[in-house]
PDB file of C-alpha atoms in Angstrom:
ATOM      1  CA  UNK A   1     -97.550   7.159 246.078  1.00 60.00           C
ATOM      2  CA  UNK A   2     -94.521   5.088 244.806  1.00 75.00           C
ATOM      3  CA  UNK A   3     -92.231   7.045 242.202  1.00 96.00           C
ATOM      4  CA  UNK A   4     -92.823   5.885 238.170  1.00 95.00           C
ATOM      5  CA  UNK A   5     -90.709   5.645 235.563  1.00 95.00           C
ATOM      6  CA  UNK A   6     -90.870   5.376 232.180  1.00 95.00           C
ATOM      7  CA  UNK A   7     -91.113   1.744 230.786  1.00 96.00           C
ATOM      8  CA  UNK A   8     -88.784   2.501 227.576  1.00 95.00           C
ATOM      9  CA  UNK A   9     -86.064   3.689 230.141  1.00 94.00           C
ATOM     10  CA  UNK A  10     -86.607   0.260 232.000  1.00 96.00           C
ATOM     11  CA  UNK A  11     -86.635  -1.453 228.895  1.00 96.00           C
ATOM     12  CA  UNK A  12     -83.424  -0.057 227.464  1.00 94.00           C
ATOM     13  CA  UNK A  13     -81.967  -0.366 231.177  1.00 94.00           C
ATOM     14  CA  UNK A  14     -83.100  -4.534 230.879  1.00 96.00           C
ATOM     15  CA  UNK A  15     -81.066  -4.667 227.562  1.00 96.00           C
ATOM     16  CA  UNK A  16     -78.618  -3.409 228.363  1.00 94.00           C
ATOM     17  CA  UNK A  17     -77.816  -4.537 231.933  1.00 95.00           C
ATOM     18  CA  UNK A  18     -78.303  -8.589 230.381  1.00 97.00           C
ATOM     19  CA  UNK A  19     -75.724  -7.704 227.703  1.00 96.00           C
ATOM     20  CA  UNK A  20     -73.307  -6.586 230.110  1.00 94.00           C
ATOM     21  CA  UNK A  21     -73.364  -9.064 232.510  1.00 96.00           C
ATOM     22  CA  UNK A  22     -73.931 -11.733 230.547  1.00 97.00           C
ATOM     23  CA  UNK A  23     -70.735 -10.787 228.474  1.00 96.00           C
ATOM     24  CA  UNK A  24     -69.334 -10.074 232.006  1.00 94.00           C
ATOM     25  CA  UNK A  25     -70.068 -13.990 233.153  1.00 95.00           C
ATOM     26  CA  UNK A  26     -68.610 -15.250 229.861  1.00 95.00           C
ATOM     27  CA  UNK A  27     -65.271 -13.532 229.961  1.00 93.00           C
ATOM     28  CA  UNK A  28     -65.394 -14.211 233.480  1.00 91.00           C
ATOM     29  CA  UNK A  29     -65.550 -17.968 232.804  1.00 92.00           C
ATOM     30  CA  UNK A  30     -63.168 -18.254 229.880  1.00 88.00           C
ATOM     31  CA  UNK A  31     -60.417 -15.688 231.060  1.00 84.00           C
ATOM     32  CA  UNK A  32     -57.277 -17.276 232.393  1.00 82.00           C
ATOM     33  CA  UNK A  33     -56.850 -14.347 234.966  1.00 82.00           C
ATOM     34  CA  UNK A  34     -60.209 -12.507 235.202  1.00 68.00           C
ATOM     35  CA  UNK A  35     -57.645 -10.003 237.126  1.00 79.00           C
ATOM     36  CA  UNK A  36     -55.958  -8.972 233.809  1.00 87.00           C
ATOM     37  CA  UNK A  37     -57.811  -6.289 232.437  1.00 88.00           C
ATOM     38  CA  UNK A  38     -56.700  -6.860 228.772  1.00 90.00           C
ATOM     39  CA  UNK A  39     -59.713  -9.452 228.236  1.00 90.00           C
ATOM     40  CA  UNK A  40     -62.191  -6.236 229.025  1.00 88.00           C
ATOM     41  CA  UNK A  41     -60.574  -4.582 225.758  1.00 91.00           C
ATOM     42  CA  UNK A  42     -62.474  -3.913 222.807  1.00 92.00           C
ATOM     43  CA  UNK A  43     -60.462  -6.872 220.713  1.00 94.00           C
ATOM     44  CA  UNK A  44     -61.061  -9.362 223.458  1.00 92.00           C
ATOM     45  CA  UNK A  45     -64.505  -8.508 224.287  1.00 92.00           C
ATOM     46  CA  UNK A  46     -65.723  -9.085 220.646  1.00 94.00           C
ATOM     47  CA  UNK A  47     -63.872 -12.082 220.470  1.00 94.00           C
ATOM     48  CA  UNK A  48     -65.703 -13.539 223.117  1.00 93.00           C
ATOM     49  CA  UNK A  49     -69.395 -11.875 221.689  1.00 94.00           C
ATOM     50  CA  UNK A  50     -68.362 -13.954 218.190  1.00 94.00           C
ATOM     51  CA  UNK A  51     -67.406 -16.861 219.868  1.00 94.00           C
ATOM     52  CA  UNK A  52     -70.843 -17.317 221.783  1.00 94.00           C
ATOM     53  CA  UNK A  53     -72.831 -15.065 219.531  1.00 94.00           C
ATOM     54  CA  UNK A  54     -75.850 -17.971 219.400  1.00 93.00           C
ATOM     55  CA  UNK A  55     -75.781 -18.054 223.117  1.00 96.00           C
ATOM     56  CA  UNK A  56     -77.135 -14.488 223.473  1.00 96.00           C
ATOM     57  CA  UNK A  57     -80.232 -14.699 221.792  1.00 94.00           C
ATOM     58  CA  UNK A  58     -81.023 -17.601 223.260  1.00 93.00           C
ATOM     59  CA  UNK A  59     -80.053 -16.644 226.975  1.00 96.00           C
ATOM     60  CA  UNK A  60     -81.431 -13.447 226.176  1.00 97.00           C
ATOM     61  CA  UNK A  61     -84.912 -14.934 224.853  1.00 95.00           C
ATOM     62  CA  UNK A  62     -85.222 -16.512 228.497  1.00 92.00           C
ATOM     63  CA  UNK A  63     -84.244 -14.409 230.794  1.00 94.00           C
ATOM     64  CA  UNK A  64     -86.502 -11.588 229.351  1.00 96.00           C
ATOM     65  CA  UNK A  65     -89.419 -12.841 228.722  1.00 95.00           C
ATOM     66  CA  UNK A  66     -89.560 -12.895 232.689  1.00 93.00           C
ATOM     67  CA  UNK A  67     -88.457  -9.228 233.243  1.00 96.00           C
ATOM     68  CA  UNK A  68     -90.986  -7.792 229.912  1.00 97.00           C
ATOM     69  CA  UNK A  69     -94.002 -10.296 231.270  1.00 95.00           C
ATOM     70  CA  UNK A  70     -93.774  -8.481 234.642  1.00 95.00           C
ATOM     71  CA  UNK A  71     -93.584  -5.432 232.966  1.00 96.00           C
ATOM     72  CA  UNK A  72     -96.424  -5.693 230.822  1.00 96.00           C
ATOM     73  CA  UNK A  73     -98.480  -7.564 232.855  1.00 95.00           C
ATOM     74  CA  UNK A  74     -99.944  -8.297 236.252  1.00 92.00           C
ATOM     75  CA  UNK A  75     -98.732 -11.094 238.655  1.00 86.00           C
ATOM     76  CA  UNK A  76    -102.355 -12.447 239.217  1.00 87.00           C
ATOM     77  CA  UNK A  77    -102.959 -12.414 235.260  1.00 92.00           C
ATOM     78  CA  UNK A  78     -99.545 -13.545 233.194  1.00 88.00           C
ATOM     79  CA  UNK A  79    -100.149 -16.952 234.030  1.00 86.00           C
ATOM     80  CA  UNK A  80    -103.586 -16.890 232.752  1.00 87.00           C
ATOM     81  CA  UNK A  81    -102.904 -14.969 230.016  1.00 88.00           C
ATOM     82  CA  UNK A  82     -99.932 -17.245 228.778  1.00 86.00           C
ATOM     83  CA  UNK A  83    -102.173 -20.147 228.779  1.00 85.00           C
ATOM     84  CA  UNK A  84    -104.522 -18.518 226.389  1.00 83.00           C
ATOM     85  CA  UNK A  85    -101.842 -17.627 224.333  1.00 82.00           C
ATOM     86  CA  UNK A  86    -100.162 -20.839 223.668  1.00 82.00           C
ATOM     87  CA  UNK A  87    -103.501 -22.583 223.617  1.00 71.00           C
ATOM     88  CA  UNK A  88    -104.807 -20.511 220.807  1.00 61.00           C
ATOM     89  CA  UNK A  89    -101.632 -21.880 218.353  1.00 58.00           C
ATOM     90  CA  UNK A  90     -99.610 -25.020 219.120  1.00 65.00           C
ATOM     91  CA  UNK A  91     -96.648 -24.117 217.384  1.00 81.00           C
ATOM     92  CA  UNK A  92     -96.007 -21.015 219.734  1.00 81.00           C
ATOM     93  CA  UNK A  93     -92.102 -19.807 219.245  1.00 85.00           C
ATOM     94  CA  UNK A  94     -89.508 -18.594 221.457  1.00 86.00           C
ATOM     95  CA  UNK A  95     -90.367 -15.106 219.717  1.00 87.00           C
ATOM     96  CA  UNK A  96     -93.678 -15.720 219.516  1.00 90.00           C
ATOM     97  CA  UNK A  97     -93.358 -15.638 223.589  1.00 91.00           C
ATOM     98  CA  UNK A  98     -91.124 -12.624 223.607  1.00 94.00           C
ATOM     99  CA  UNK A  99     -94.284 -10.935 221.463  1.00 94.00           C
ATOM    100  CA  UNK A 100     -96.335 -12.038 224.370  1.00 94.00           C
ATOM    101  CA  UNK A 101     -93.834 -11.022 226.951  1.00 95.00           C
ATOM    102  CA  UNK A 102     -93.412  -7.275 225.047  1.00 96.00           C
ATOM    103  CA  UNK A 103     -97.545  -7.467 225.016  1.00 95.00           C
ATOM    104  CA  UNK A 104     -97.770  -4.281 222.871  1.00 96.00           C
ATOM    105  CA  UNK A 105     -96.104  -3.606 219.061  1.00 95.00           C
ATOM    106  CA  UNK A 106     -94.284  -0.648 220.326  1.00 96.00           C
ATOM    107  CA  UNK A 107     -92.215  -2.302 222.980  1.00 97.00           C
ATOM    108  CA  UNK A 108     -91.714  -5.192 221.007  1.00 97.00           C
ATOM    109  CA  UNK A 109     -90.050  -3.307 218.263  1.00 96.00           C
ATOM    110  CA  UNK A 110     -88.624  -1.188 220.838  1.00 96.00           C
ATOM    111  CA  UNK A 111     -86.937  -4.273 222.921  1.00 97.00           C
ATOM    112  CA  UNK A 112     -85.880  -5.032 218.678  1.00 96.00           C
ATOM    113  CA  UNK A 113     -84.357  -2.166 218.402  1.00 95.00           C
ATOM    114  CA  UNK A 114     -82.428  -2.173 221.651  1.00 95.00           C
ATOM    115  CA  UNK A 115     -81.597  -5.674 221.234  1.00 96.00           C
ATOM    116  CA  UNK A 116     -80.023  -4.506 217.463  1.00 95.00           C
ATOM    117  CA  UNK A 117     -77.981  -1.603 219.465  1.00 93.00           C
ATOM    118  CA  UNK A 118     -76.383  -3.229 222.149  1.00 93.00           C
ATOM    119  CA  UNK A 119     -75.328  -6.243 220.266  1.00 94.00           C
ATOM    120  CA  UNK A 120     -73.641  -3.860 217.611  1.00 93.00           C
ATOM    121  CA  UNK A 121     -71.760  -2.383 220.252  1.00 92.00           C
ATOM    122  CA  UNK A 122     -70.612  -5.539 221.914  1.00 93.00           C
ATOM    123  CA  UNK A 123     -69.493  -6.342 218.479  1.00 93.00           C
ATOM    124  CA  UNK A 124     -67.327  -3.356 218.298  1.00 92.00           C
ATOM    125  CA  UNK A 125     -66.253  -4.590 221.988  1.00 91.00           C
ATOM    126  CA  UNK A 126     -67.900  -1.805 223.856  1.00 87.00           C
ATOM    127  CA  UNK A 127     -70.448  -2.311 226.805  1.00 74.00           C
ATOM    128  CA  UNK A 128     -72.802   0.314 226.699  1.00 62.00           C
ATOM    129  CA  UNK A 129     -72.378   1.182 230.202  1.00 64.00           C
ATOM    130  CA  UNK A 130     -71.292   4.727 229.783  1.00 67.00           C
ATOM    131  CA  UNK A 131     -73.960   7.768 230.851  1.00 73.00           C
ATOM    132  CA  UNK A 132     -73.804   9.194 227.335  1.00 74.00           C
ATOM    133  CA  UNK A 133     -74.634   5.486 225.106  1.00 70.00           C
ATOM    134  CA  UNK A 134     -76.980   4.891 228.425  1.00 72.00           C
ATOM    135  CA  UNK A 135     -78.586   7.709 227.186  1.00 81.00           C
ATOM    136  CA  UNK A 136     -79.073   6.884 223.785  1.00 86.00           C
ATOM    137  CA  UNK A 137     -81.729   4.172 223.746  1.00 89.00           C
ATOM    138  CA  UNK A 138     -84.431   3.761 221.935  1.00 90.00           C
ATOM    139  CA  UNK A 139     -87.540   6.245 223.099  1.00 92.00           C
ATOM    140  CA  UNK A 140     -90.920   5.091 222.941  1.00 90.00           C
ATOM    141  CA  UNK A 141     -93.487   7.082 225.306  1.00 89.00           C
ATOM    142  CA  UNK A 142     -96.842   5.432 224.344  1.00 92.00           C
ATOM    143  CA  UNK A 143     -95.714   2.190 226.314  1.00 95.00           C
ATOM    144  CA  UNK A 144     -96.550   3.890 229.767  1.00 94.00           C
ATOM    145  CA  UNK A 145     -94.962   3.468 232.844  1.00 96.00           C
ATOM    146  CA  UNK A 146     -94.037   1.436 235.681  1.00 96.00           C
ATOM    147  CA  UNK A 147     -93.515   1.996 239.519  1.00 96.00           C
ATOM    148  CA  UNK A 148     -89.641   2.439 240.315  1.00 96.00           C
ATOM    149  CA  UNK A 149     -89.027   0.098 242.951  1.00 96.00           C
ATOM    150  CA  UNK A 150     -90.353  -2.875 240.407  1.00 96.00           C
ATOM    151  CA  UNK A 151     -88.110  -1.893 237.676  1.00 97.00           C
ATOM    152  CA  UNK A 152     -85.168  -1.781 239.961  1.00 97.00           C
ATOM    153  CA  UNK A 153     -85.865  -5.325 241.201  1.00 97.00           C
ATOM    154  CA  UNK A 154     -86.566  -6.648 237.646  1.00 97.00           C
ATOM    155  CA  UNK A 155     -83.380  -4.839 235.991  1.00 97.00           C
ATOM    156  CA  UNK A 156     -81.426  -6.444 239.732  1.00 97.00           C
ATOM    157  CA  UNK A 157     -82.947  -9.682 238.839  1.00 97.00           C
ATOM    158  CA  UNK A 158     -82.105 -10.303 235.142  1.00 98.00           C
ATOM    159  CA  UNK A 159     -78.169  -8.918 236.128  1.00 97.00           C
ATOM    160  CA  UNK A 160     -78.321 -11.358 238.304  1.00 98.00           C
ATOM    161  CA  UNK A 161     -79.270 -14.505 235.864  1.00 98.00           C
ATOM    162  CA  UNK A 162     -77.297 -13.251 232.763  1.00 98.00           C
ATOM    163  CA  UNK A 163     -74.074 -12.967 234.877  1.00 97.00           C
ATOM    164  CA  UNK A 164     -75.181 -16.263 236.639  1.00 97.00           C
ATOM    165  CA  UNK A 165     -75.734 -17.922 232.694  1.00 97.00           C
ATOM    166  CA  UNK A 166     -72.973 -16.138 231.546  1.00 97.00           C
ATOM    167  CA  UNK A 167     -70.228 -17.618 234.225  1.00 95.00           C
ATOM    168  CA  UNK A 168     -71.748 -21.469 233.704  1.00 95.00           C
ATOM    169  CA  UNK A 169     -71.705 -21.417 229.466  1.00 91.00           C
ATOM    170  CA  UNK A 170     -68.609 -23.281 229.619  1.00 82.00           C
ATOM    171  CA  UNK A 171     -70.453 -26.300 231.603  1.00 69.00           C
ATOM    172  CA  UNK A 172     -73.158 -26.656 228.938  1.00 56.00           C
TER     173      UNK A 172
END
């Protein structure tokens, strides 16, 4: 039997790795010397959150719907399943999606709510990378859980795009 894990820890762990690599690409991009550790600093860091602030929603909005649809759903069935949905309304929204990505109330309010918390921190120029703000997400047990190996190579995955996104914003 494959080890589980909790899918609010994954959840928070998905937030929170996009913001920080994301932020990590975009600094990354704009800094004149990525070398010189002053543009990790709190000032610098929130000036480059403000100065792309529309950027993370949106970057956000697609890279997770990916990571909470394989969460919350089976391979052989999200496919299906999103058809339905946007069938059943033709104006289906970007959050619309993410509400079909999240598949349950609780995890979409919990994604909300981690969302809301790491984006005030990267606002106050901190990446909530440390054990202790790690630590602090939002619990929500009813959402179930998920086998470990998965979550590791969903939370691998979305590092992987929001640093990738992150590092080409200045070519869009």
């Amino acid at each position: 039997m494959t080890d589980r894990i909790e899918k609010d820890k994954v959840l928070a762990a998905v937030v929170r790795t996009f913001f920080k690599y994301f932020t990590l690409g975009i600094i990354e991009a704009y800094a004149d010397d990525p070398n010189d550790m002053s543009v990790y600093e709190p000032k610098s860091v929130k000036q480059f959150v403000v100065k792309h602030f529309e950027k993370y929603s949106q970057t956000f909005n697609e890279e997770a719907f990916y990571a909470f649809s394989r969460m919350n759903y089976l391979e052989e069935e999200v496919e299906e399943e999103l058809q339905k949905f946007i069938s059943s309304d033709s104006q289906t929204s970007i959050m619309d999606l993410m509400r079909f990505a999240c598949r349950t109330d609780e995890f979409y309010s919990t994604m909300v709510s981690e969302y809301k918390r790491n984006m005030e921190l990267l606002l106050c120029g901190v990446f909530s990378a440390t054990p202790e703000q790690a630590s602090m997400y939002t619990r929500c047990g009813s959402i179930g859980n998920m086998a470990q190996d998965y979550a590791e190579t969903i939370i691998n995955r979305i590092a992987n795009m929001a640093y990738e996104k992150g590092k080409n914003i200045k070519e869009k």
